[in-house]
mmCIF file of C-alpha atoms in Angstrom:
data_model
loop_
_atom_site.group_PDB
_atom_site.id
_atom_site.type_symbol
_atom_site.label_atom_id
_atom_site.label_comp_id
_atom_site.label_asym_id
_atom_site.label_seq_id
_atom_site.Cartn_x
_atom_site.Cartn_y
_atom_site.Cartn_z
ATOM 1 C CA MET V 1 112.629 153.132 -4.144
ATOM 2 C CA ALA V 2 115.083 154.752 -1.688
ATOM 3 C CA ALA V 3 116.781 156.774 -4.449
ATOM 4 C CA ALA V 4 113.402 157.998 -5.749
ATOM 5 C CA ARG V 5 112.422 159.100 -2.272
ATOM 6 C CA VAL V 6 115.708 161.012 -1.773
ATOM 7 C CA LEU V 7 115.317 162.801 -5.130
ATOM 8 C CA TYR V 8 111.698 163.612 -4.315
ATOM 9 C CA ASN V 9 112.689 165.143 -0.963
ATOM 10 C CA ILE V 10 115.530 167.171 -2.539
ATOM 11 C CA GLY V 11 113.170 168.522 -5.197
ATOM 12 C CA PHE V 12 110.573 169.352 -2.550
ATOM 13 C CA TRP V 13 113.021 171.354 -0.438
ATOM 14 C CA ILE V 14 114.429 173.221 -3.471
ATOM 15 C CA ARG V 15 110.902 174.279 -4.505
ATOM 16 C CA GLU V 16 109.930 175.251 -0.961
ATOM 17 C CA THR V 17 113.148 177.283 -0.541
ATOM 18 C CA GLY V 18 112.507 179.128 -3.796
ATOM 19 C CA GLN V 19 108.920 179.913 -2.819
ATOM 20 C CA ALA V 20 110.034 181.114 0.622
ATOM 21 C CA LEU V 21 112.628 183.460 -0.934
ATOM 22 C CA ASP V 22 110.000 184.802 -3.340
ATOM 23 C CA ARG V 23 107.617 185.517 -0.468
ATOM 24 C CA ALA V 24 110.377 187.246 1.531
ATOM 25 C CA GLY V 25 111.261 189.457 -1.444
ATOM 26 C CA CYS V 26 107.620 190.422 -1.960
ATOM 27 C CA ARG V 27 107.293 191.378 1.711
ATOM 28 C CA LEU V 28 110.413 193.576 1.533
ATOM 29 C CA GLN V 29 108.892 195.353 -1.481
ATOM 30 C CA GLY V 30 105.598 195.817 0.355
ATOM 31 C CA ASN V 31 103.836 193.588 -2.140
ATOM 32 C CA ASN V 32 101.434 190.923 -0.868
ATOM 33 C CA ILE V 33 100.494 189.588 -4.317
ATOM 34 C CA PHE V 34 102.189 186.273 -3.461
ATOM 35 C CA LYS V 35 99.313 185.380 -1.119
ATOM 36 C CA GLU V 36 97.397 182.581 -2.803
ATOM 37 C CA PRO V 37 93.603 182.902 -2.420
ATOM 38 C CA LEU V 38 92.935 179.415 -3.835
ATOM 39 C CA THR V 39 93.490 176.033 -2.221
ATOM 40 C CA ARG V 40 96.687 174.146 -3.031
ATOM 41 C CA HIS V 41 94.847 170.823 -2.767
ATOM 42 C CA ARG V 42 95.478 168.457 -5.698
ATOM 43 C CA PRO V 43 92.882 165.759 -6.405
ATOM 44 C CA VAL V 44 95.398 163.469 -8.140
ATOM 45 C CA ILE V 45 98.761 163.116 -6.401
ATOM 46 C CA ASN V 46 101.905 161.197 -7.372
ATOM 47 C CA LEU V 47 103.748 159.419 -4.584
ATOM 48 C CA TYR V 48 107.446 158.938 -5.361
ATOM 49 C CA GLU V 49 107.491 156.784 -8.511
ATOM 50 C CA LYS V 50 103.813 155.826 -8.180
ATOM 51 C CA VAL V 51 101.595 157.775 -10.582
ATOM 52 C CA PRO V 52 97.777 157.463 -10.569
ATOM 53 C CA ASP V 53 96.317 156.246 -13.857
ATOM 54 C CA VAL V 54 92.937 157.963 -14.216
ATOM 55 C CA HIS V 55 91.032 157.382 -17.449
ATOM 56 C CA GLN V 56 90.251 160.555 -19.362
ATOM 57 C CA ASP V 57 86.531 159.794 -19.128
ATOM 58 C CA ALA V 58 86.577 159.309 -15.341
ATOM 59 C CA PHE V 59 85.506 161.986 -12.861
ATOM 60 C CA VAL V 60 87.559 162.816 -9.778
ATOM 61 C CA ALA V 61 85.947 165.562 -7.689
ATOM 62 C CA PRO V 62 88.146 168.577 -6.847
ATOM 63 C CA SER V 63 87.999 167.835 -3.113
ATOM 64 C CA ALA V 64 88.809 164.123 -3.508
ATOM 65 C CA ALA V 65 92.325 162.696 -3.117
ATOM 66 C CA VAL V 66 93.619 159.955 -5.433
ATOM 67 C CA ILE V 67 97.128 159.152 -4.270
ATOM 68 C CA GLY V 68 99.889 156.910 -5.601
ATOM 69 C CA ASP V 69 99.345 153.507 -7.205
ATOM 70 C CA VAL V 70 95.698 153.927 -8.213
ATOM 71 C CA GLN V 71 94.020 152.962 -11.484
ATOM 72 C CA ILE V 72 90.529 154.248 -12.344
ATOM 73 C CA GLY V 73 88.591 153.050 -15.393
ATOM 74 C CA ALA V 74 86.407 154.817 -17.936
ATOM 75 C CA LYS V 75 83.229 156.577 -16.765
ATOM 76 C CA SER V 76 83.992 155.833 -13.115
ATOM 77 C CA SER V 77 83.538 158.576 -10.534
ATOM 78 C CA VAL V 78 85.247 159.458 -7.271
ATOM 79 C CA TRP V 79 83.056 161.948 -5.448
ATOM 80 C CA TYR V 80 83.632 164.878 -3.104
ATOM 81 C CA GLY V 81 85.718 164.208 -0.016
ATOM 82 C CA CYS V 82 86.792 160.689 -1.019
ATOM 83 C CA VAL V 83 90.307 159.380 -0.373
ATOM 84 C CA LEU V 84 91.894 156.590 -2.446
ATOM 85 C CA ARG V 85 95.347 156.069 -0.953
ATOM 86 C CA GLY V 86 97.523 153.644 -2.903
ATOM 87 C CA ASP V 87 100.747 154.136 -0.980
ATOM 88 C CA VAL V 88 101.837 150.711 0.290
ATOM 89 C CA ASN V 89 99.927 148.712 -2.337
ATOM 90 C CA SER V 90 97.692 149.220 -5.356
ATOM 91 C CA ILE V 91 94.058 150.202 -5.853
ATOM 92 C CA ILE V 92 92.256 149.196 -9.049
ATOM 93 C CA VAL V 93 88.822 150.607 -9.898
ATOM 94 C CA GLY V 94 87.038 149.289 -12.988
ATOM 95 C CA ALA V 95 84.753 151.069 -15.449
ATOM 96 C CA GLU V 96 81.448 152.815 -14.625
ATOM 97 C CA THR V 97 81.981 152.414 -10.893
ATOM 98 C CA ASN V 98 80.995 155.135 -8.455
ATOM 99 C CA ILE V 99 82.703 155.775 -5.120
ATOM 100 C CA GLN V 100 80.442 158.207 -3.340
ATOM 101 C CA ASP V 101 81.182 161.191 -1.115
ATOM 102 C CA HIS V 102 83.528 160.806 1.889
ATOM 103 C CA SER V 103 84.358 157.159 1.217
ATOM 104 C CA LEU V 104 87.831 155.831 2.038
ATOM 105 C CA VAL V 105 89.702 153.186 0.053
ATOM 106 C CA HIS V 106 93.054 151.956 1.359
ATOM 107 C CA VAL V 107 95.336 148.924 1.058
ATOM 108 C CA GLY V 108 97.651 146.776 3.185
ATOM 109 C CA THR V 109 101.235 145.575 3.009
ATOM 110 C CA THR V 110 100.475 142.035 4.189
ATOM 111 C CA SER V 111 97.506 139.833 4.970
ATOM 112 C CA LEU V 112 96.994 136.839 7.269
ATOM 113 C CA SER V 113 98.017 134.608 4.357
ATOM 114 C CA GLY V 114 101.275 136.546 4.016
ATOM 115 C CA ASP V 115 100.400 137.992 0.611
ATOM 116 C CA GLY V 116 100.204 141.641 -0.352
ATOM 117 C CA SER V 117 96.837 143.281 0.079
ATOM 118 C CA PRO V 118 95.666 145.531 -2.754
ATOM 119 C CA THR V 119 92.081 146.722 -3.116
ATOM 120 C CA VAL V 120 90.303 145.706 -6.319
ATOM 121 C CA ILE V 121 86.910 147.117 -7.301
ATOM 122 C CA GLY V 122 85.226 145.836 -10.457
ATOM 123 C CA ASP V 123 82.960 147.350 -13.095
ATOM 124 C CA LYS V 124 79.558 148.972 -12.406
ATOM 125 C CA VAL V 125 80.065 148.847 -8.637
ATOM 126 C CA THR V 126 78.297 151.272 -6.326
ATOM 127 C CA ILE V 127 80.116 152.276 -3.135
ATOM 128 C CA GLY V 128 77.761 154.298 -0.923
ATOM 129 C CA HIS V 129 78.580 157.494 0.959
ATOM 130 C CA SER V 130 81.159 157.246 3.769
ATOM 131 C CA ALA V 131 82.009 153.583 3.164
ATOM 132 C CA VAL V 132 85.437 152.235 4.181
ATOM 133 C CA LEU V 133 87.188 149.621 2.038
ATOM 134 C CA HIS V 134 90.510 148.250 3.238
ATOM 135 C CA ALA V 135 92.567 145.687 1.300
ATOM 136 C CA CYS V 136 89.525 143.904 -0.110
ATOM 137 C CA THR V 137 87.910 142.826 -3.387
ATOM 138 C CA VAL V 138 84.539 143.970 -4.701
ATOM 139 C CA GLU V 139 83.519 142.196 -7.890
ATOM 140 C CA ASP V 140 81.462 143.548 -10.803
ATOM 141 C CA GLU V 141 77.958 144.945 -10.178
ATOM 142 C CA ALA V 142 78.190 144.594 -6.401
ATOM 143 C CA PHE V 143 76.673 147.161 -4.044
ATOM 144 C CA VAL V 144 78.213 148.465 -0.818
ATOM 145 C CA GLY V 145 75.799 150.549 1.244
ATOM 146 C CA MET V 146 76.371 153.865 2.986
ATOM 147 C CA GLY V 147 78.722 153.718 5.961
ATOM 148 C CA ALA V 148 79.617 150.048 5.422
ATOM 149 C CA THR V 149 83.115 148.789 6.319
ATOM 150 C CA LEU V 150 84.965 146.037 4.448
ATOM 151 C CA LEU V 151 88.060 144.775 6.249
ATOM 152 C CA ASN V 152 91.197 143.014 4.996
ATOM 153 C CA GLY V 153 90.700 140.015 2.743
ATOM 154 C CA VAL V 154 86.962 140.489 2.251
ATOM 155 C CA VAL V 155 85.553 139.387 -1.111
ATOM 156 C CA ILE V 156 82.175 140.667 -2.287
ATOM 157 C CA GLU V 157 81.134 138.486 -5.198
ATOM 158 C CA LYS V 158 79.435 139.741 -8.352
ATOM 159 C CA GLY V 159 75.972 141.118 -7.689
ATOM 160 C CA ALA V 160 76.169 140.794 -3.886
ATOM 161 C CA PHE V 161 74.745 143.490 -1.610
ATOM 162 C CA VAL V 162 76.244 144.850 1.632
ATOM 163 C CA ALA V 163 73.677 146.775 3.662
ATOM 164 C CA ALA V 164 74.261 150.284 4.993
ATOM 165 C CA GLY V 165 76.340 150.364 8.178
ATOM 166 C CA ALA V 166 77.430 146.725 7.926
ATOM 167 C CA VAL V 167 80.907 145.719 9.131
ATOM 168 C CA VAL V 168 82.255 142.775 7.140
ATOM 169 C CA SER V 169 84.913 140.891 9.129
ATOM 170 C CA GLU V 170 88.342 139.981 7.752
ATOM 171 C CA ASN V 171 88.515 137.271 5.069
ATOM 172 C CA THR V 172 84.735 136.999 4.760
ATOM 173 C CA ARG V 173 83.360 136.051 1.337
ATOM 174 C CA ILE V 174 79.853 137.224 0.502
ATOM 175 C CA PRO V 175 78.384 135.027 -2.259
ATOM 176 C CA ALA V 176 76.723 136.408 -5.361
ATOM 177 C CA GLY V 177 73.067 137.310 -5.014
ATOM 178 C CA GLN V 178 73.056 137.593 -1.216
ATOM 179 C CA VAL V 179 72.318 140.490 1.150
ATOM 180 C CA TRP V 180 74.477 140.778 4.282
ATOM 181 C CA ALA V 181 73.881 143.188 7.153
ATOM 182 C CA GLY V 182 74.881 143.921 10.752
ATOM 183 C CA ASN V 183 78.053 144.121 12.834
ATOM 184 C CA PRO V 184 79.634 141.714 12.262
ATOM 185 C CA ALA V 185 77.817 141.270 8.955
ATOM 186 C CA LYS V 186 75.781 138.085 8.551
ATOM 187 C CA PHE V 187 73.657 136.601 5.789
ATOM 188 C CA LEU V 188 70.268 138.306 5.808
ATOM 189 C CA ARG V 189 68.471 136.987 2.727
ATOM 190 C CA GLN V 190 68.683 136.475 -1.019
ATOM 191 C CA LEU V 191 68.669 139.551 -3.204
ATOM 192 C CA LYS V 192 65.259 140.300 -4.686
ATOM 193 C CA GLU V 193 64.904 140.508 -8.450
ATOM 194 C CA GLN V 194 64.146 144.239 -8.455
ATOM 195 C CA GLU V 195 67.125 144.891 -6.144
ATOM 196 C CA ALA V 196 69.454 143.003 -8.476
ATOM 197 C CA ALA V 197 68.139 145.070 -11.402
ATOM 198 C CA PHE V 198 68.716 148.285 -9.443
ATOM 199 C CA ILE V 199 72.496 147.816 -9.029
ATOM 200 C CA PRO V 200 73.533 148.349 -12.690
ATOM 201 C CA LYS V 201 70.934 151.138 -12.979
ATOM 202 C CA SER V 202 72.590 152.874 -10.032
ATOM 203 C CA ALA V 203 75.944 152.661 -11.804
ATOM 204 C CA ASP V 204 74.462 154.065 -15.023
ATOM 205 C CA SER V 205 72.788 156.899 -13.118
ATOM 206 C CA TYR V 206 76.029 157.923 -11.406
ATOM 207 C CA ALA V 207 77.978 157.763 -14.668
ATOM 208 C CA GLU V 208 75.476 160.175 -16.218
ATOM 209 C CA LEU V 209 75.499 162.420 -13.158
ATOM 210 C CA ALA V 210 79.304 162.495 -13.160
ATOM 211 C CA SER V 211 79.328 163.868 -16.707
ATOM 212 C CA ILE V 212 77.323 166.872 -15.480
ATOM 213 C CA HIS V 213 79.791 167.469 -12.639
ATOM 214 C CA VAL V 214 82.720 167.179 -15.055
ATOM 215 C CA LYS V 215 81.210 169.922 -17.213
ATOM 216 C CA GLU V 216 80.578 172.211 -14.236
ATOM 217 C CA ASN V 217 84.020 171.682 -12.709
ATOM 218 C CA SER V 218 85.765 172.359 -16.027
ATOM 219 C CA LYS V 219 84.335 175.875 -16.343
ATOM 220 C CA SER V 220 86.797 178.738 -16.589
ATOM 221 C CA VAL V 221 86.869 181.626 -14.120
ATOM 222 C CA GLU V 222 85.137 183.803 -16.713
ATOM 223 C CA GLU V 223 82.324 181.284 -17.141
ATOM 224 C CA ILE V 224 81.863 180.986 -13.379
ATOM 225 C CA LEU V 225 81.643 184.774 -13.086
ATOM 226 C CA GLY V 226 79.170 184.876 -15.960
ATOM 227 C CA GLN V 227 81.501 186.604 -18.424
ATOM 228 C CA SER V 228 82.967 185.026 -21.545
ATOM 229 C CA PRO V 229 86.702 185.503 -22.331
ATOM 230 C CA SER V 230 85.807 187.650 -25.376
ATOM 231 C CA GLU V 231 83.630 189.936 -23.250
ATOM 232 C CA GLU V 232 86.436 190.291 -20.708
ATOM 233 C CA SER V 233 88.905 191.277 -23.472
ATOM 234 C CA ALA V 234 86.494 193.852 -24.846
ATOM 235 C CA ALA V 235 85.984 195.288 -21.353
ATOM 236 C CA GLY V 236 89.742 195.527 -20.895
ATOM 237 C CA VAL V 237 90.183 197.439 -24.169
ATOM 238 C CA ALA V 238 87.377 199.852 -23.250
ATOM 239 C CA VAL V 239 89.028 200.633 -19.891
ATOM 240 C CA GLN V 240 92.364 201.328 -21.555
#
């Protein structure tokens, strides 16, 4: 771990030094072409020896940040402005799960029991906008509402429902088929049949929607500008 960090830092400073020299040379020549008009933000970021494992069929929005020891399953989606930071422990996201805009998923080094504290999210889970999940477990087909907070050691069982804005205290277990709400979150009622049916439909809907965003975000510059590569080549020949 220490050796990997040293090598990473050496490589970083070599690259930065080279880029700085290139910029200085361009300035001396009166050439400002080195100025980068696009963001340097990277949605998927290695951290030392930790490399995110994102399934080829998953969608990670360009403005999201998936960092370090993170695994994301097929047809899952991480939406705009989300942060999944697997630096001091791991994050596992199953298949067909959606983590909606501006949500934060993090981990812990230790828990009250003395164990490590990863975050594990199952299949077909919906995590609403601006939710915060920290060192917790969300089982398959569970639903976490907008702005909800899950603290260390929380377990949301399969098919359970956390209401919008709820704060679930450390080491709380929410049983399957129940709705919890409030701060601190308490049992509210049993999940209604139509609500239980909605959870997997929500996951399916977001998986379909993600495929549209994947297509749009994969467009080339020419496609965005409304000009195909062949048209651009023809235009270039005509100018010459």
